[in-house]
PDB file of C-alpha atoms in Angstrom:
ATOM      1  CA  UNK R   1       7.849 -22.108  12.075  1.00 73.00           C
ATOM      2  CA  UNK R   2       4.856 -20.672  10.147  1.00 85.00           C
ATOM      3  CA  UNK R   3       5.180 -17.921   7.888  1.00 92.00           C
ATOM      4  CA  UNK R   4       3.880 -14.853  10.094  1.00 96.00           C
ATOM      5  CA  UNK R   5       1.447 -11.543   9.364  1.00 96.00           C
ATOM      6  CA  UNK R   6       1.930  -8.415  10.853  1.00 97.00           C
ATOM      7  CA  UNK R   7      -1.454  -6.364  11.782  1.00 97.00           C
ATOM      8  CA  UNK R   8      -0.803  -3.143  12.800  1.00 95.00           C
ATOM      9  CA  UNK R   9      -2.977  -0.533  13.463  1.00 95.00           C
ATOM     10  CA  UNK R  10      -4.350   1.830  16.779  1.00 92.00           C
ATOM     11  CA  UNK R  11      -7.608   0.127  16.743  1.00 94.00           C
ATOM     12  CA  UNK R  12      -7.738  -3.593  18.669  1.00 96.00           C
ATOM     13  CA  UNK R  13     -11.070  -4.202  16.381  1.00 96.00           C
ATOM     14  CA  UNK R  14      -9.310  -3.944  13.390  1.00 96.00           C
ATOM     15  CA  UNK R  15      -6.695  -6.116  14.444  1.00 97.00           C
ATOM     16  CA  UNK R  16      -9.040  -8.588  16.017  1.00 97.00           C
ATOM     17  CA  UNK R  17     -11.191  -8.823  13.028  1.00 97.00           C
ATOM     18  CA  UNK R  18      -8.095  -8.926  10.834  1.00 97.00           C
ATOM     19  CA  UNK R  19      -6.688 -11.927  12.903  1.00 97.00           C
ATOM     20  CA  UNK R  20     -10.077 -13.722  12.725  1.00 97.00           C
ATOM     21  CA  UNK R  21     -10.445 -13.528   8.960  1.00 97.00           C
ATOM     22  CA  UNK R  22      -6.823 -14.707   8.561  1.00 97.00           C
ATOM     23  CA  UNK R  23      -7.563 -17.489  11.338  1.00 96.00           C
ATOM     24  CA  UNK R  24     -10.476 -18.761   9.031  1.00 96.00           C
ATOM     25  CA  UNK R  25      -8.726 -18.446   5.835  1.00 96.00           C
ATOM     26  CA  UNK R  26      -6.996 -21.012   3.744  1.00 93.00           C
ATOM     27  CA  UNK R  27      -3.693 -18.555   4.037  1.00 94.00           C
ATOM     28  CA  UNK R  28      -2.192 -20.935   6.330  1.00 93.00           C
ATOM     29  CA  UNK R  29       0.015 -18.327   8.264  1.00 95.00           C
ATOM     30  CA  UNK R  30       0.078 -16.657  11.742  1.00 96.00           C
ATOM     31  CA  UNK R  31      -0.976 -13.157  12.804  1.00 96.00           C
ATOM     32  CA  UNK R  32       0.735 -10.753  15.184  1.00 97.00           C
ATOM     33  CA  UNK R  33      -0.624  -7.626  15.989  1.00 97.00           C
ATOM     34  CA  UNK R  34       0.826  -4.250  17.140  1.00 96.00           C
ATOM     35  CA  UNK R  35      -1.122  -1.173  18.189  1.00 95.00           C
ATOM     36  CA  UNK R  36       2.104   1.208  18.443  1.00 93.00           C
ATOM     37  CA  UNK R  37       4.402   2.038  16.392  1.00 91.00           C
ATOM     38  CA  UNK R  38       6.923   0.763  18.857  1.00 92.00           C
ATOM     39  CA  UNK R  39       4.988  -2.582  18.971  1.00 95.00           C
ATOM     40  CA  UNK R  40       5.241  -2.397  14.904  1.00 94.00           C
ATOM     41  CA  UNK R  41       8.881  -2.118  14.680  1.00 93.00           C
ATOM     42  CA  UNK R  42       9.768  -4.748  17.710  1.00 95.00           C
ATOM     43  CA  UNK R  43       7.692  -7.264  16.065  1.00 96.00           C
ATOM     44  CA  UNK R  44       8.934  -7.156  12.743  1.00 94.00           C
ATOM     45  CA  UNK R  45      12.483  -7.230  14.532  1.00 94.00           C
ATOM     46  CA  UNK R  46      11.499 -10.137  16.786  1.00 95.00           C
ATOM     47  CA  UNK R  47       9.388 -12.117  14.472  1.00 95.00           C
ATOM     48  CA  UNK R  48      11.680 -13.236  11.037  1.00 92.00           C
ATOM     49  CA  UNK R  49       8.667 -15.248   9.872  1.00 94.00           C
ATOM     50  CA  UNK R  50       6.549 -12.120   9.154  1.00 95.00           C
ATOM     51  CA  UNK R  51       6.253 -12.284   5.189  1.00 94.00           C
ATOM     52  CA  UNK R  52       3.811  -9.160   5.189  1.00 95.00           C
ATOM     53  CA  UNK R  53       2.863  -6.014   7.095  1.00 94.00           C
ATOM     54  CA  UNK R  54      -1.029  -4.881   6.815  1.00 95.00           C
ATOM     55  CA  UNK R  55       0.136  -1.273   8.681  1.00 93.00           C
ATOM     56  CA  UNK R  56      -2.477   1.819   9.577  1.00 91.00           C
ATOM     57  CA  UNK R  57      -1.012   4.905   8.098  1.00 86.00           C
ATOM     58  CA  UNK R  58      -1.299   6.609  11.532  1.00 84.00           C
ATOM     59  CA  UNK R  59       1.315   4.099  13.035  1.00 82.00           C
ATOM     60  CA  UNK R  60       3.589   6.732  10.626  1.00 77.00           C
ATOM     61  CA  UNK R  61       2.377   9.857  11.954  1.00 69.00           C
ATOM     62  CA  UNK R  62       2.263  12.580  10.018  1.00 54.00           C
ATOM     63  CA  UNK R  63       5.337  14.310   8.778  1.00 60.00           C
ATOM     64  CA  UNK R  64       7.470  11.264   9.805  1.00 75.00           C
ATOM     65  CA  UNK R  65       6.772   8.421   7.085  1.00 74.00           C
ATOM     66  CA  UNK R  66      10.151   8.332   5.766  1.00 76.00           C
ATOM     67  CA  UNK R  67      11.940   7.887   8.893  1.00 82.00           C
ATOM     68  CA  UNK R  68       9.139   5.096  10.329  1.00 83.00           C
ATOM     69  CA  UNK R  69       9.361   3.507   6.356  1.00 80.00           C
ATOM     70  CA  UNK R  70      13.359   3.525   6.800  1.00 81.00           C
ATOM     71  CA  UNK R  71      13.265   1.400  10.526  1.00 87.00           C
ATOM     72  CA  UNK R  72      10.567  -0.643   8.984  1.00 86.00           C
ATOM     73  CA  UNK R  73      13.217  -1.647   6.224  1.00 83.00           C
ATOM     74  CA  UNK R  74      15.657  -1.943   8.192  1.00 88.00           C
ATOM     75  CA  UNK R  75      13.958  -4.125  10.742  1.00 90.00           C
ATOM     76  CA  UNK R  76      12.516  -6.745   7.851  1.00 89.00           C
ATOM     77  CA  UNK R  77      13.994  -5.837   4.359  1.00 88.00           C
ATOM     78  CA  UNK R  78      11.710  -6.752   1.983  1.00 86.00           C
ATOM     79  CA  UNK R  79       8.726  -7.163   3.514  1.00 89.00           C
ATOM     80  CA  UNK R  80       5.838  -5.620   1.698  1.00 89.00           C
ATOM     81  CA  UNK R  81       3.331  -3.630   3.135  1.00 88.00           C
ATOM     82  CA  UNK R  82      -0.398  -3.248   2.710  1.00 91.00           C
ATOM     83  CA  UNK R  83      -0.932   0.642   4.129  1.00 90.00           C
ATOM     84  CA  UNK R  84      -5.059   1.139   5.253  1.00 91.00           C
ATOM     85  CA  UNK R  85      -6.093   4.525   6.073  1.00 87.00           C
ATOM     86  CA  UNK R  86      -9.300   6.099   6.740  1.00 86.00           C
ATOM     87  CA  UNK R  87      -8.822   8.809   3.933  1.00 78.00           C
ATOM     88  CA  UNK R  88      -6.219   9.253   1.983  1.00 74.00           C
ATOM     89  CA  UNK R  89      -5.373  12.844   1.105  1.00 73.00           C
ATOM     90  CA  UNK R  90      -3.344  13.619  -2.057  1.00 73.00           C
ATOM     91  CA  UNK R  91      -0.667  14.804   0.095  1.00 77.00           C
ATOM     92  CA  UNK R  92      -0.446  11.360   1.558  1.00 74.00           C
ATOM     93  CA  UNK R  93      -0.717   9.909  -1.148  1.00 78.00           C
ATOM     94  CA  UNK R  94       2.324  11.740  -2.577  1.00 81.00           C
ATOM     95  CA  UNK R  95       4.311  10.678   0.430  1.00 76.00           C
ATOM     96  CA  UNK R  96       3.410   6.899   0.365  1.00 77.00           C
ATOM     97  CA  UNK R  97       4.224   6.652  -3.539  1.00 78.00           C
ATOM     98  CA  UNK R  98       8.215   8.140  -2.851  1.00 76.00           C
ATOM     99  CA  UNK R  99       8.311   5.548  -0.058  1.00 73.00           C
ATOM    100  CA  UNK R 100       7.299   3.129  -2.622  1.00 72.00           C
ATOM    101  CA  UNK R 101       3.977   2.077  -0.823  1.00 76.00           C
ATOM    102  CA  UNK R 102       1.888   0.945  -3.901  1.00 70.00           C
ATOM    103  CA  UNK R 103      -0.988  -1.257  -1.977  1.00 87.00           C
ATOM    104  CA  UNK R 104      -3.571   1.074  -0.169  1.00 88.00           C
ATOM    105  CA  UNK R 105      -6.867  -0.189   1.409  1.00 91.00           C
ATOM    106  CA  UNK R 106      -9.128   2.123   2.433  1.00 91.00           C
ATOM    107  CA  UNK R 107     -11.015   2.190   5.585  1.00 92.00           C
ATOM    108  CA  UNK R 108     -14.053   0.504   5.936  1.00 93.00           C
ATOM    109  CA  UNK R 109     -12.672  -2.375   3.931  1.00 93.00           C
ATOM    110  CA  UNK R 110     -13.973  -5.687   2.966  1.00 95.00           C
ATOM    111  CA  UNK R 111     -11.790  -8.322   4.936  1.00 96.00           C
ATOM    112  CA  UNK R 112     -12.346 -10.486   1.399  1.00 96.00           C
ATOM    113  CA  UNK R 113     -10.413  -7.839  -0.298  1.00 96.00           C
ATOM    114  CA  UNK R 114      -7.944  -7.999   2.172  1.00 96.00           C
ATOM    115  CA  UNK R 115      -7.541 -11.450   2.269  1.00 97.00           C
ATOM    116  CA  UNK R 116      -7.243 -11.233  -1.331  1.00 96.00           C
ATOM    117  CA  UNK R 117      -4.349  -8.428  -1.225  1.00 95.00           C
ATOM    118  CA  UNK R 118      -2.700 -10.706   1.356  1.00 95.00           C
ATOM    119  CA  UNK R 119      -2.584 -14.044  -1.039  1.00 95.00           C
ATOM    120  CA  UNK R 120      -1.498 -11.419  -3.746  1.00 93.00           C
ATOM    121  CA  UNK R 121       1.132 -10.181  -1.421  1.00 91.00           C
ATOM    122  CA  UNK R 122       2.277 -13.379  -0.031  1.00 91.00           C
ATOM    123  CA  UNK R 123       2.613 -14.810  -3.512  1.00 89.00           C
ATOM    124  CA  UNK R 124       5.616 -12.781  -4.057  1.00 80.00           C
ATOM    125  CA  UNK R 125       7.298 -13.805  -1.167  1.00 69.00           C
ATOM    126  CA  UNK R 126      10.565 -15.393  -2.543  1.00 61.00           C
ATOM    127  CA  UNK R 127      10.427 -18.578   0.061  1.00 63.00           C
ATOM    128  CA  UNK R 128       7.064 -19.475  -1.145  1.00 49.00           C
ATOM    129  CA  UNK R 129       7.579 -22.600  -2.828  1.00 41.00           C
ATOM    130  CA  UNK R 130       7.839 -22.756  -6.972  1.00 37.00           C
ATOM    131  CA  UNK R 131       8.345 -19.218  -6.314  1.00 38.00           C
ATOM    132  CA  UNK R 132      10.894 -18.033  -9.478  1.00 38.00           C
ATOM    133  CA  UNK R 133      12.809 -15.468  -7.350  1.00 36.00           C
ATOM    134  CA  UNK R 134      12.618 -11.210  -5.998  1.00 37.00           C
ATOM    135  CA  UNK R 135      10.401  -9.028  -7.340  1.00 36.00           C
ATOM    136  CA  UNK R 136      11.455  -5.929  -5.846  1.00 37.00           C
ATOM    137  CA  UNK R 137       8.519  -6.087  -3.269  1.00 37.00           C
ATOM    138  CA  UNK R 138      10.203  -3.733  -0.352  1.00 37.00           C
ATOM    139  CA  UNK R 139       9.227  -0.562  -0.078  1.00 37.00           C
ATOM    140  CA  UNK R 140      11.801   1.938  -1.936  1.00 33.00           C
ATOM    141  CA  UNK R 141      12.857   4.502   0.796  1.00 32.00           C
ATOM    142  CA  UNK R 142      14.761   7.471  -0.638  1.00 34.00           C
ATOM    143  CA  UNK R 143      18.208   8.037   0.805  1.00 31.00           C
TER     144      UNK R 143
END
């Protein structure tokens, strides 16, 4: 089976346009999408292909990243995430660098610049071939 992408966010454009670009790309993997965070979390239970997570900061809701960042590790360990928001306060910001969320896109984005955080993602994957082992891509939740 395919290595898989997970496109979440509350907005079926966004995920349709992300799907497209990925579609045309050379990435050569498969997109699911999720518009809850319910949807989120079953998919990256039900789909162990998904190598990467592009996921909306509101599929967090405020005041409860650390709990949605915990069930997202513990539903696909490892798995790094891409978080897009439409503004990112500094109190956000604060919150997404203790759960160890380093890759931020902000809304509008370029899907080029996606695409290219995605190859740069997916290169650290450790199945991907001639790949030399971990990196320590998933997120860091405190305990």
């Amino acid at each position: 089976m395919p290595k898989q992408i997970l496109i979440a966010d509350t907005q079926e454009t966004v995920c349709w346009a992300v799907s497209q670009a990925i579609r045309e790309s050379d990435l050569g993997v498969k997109e699911v999408t999720a518009l809850t965070p319910e949807k989120t979390l079953d998919a990256l239970r039900e789909y162990p292909n998904i190598r990467l997570a592009v996921v909306d900061c509101r599929m967090m809701r405020t005041g409860s990243e650390e709990r949605f960042m915990r069930m997202v590790q513990e539903a696909a360990p490892g798995v790094p995430l891409i978080v897009t928001a439409t503004l990112f306060l500094d109190d956000l910001e604060e919150r997404l660098d203790r759960l160890g969320c380093t890759v931020r896109l902000q809304k509008p984005f370029s899907l080029d610049t996606l695409l290219d955080l995605i190859r740069t993602g997916l290169a650290k994957d450790p199945e991907a071939p001639g790949h030399p082992g971990p990196q320590g891509t998933s997120p860091r939740i405190p305990q």
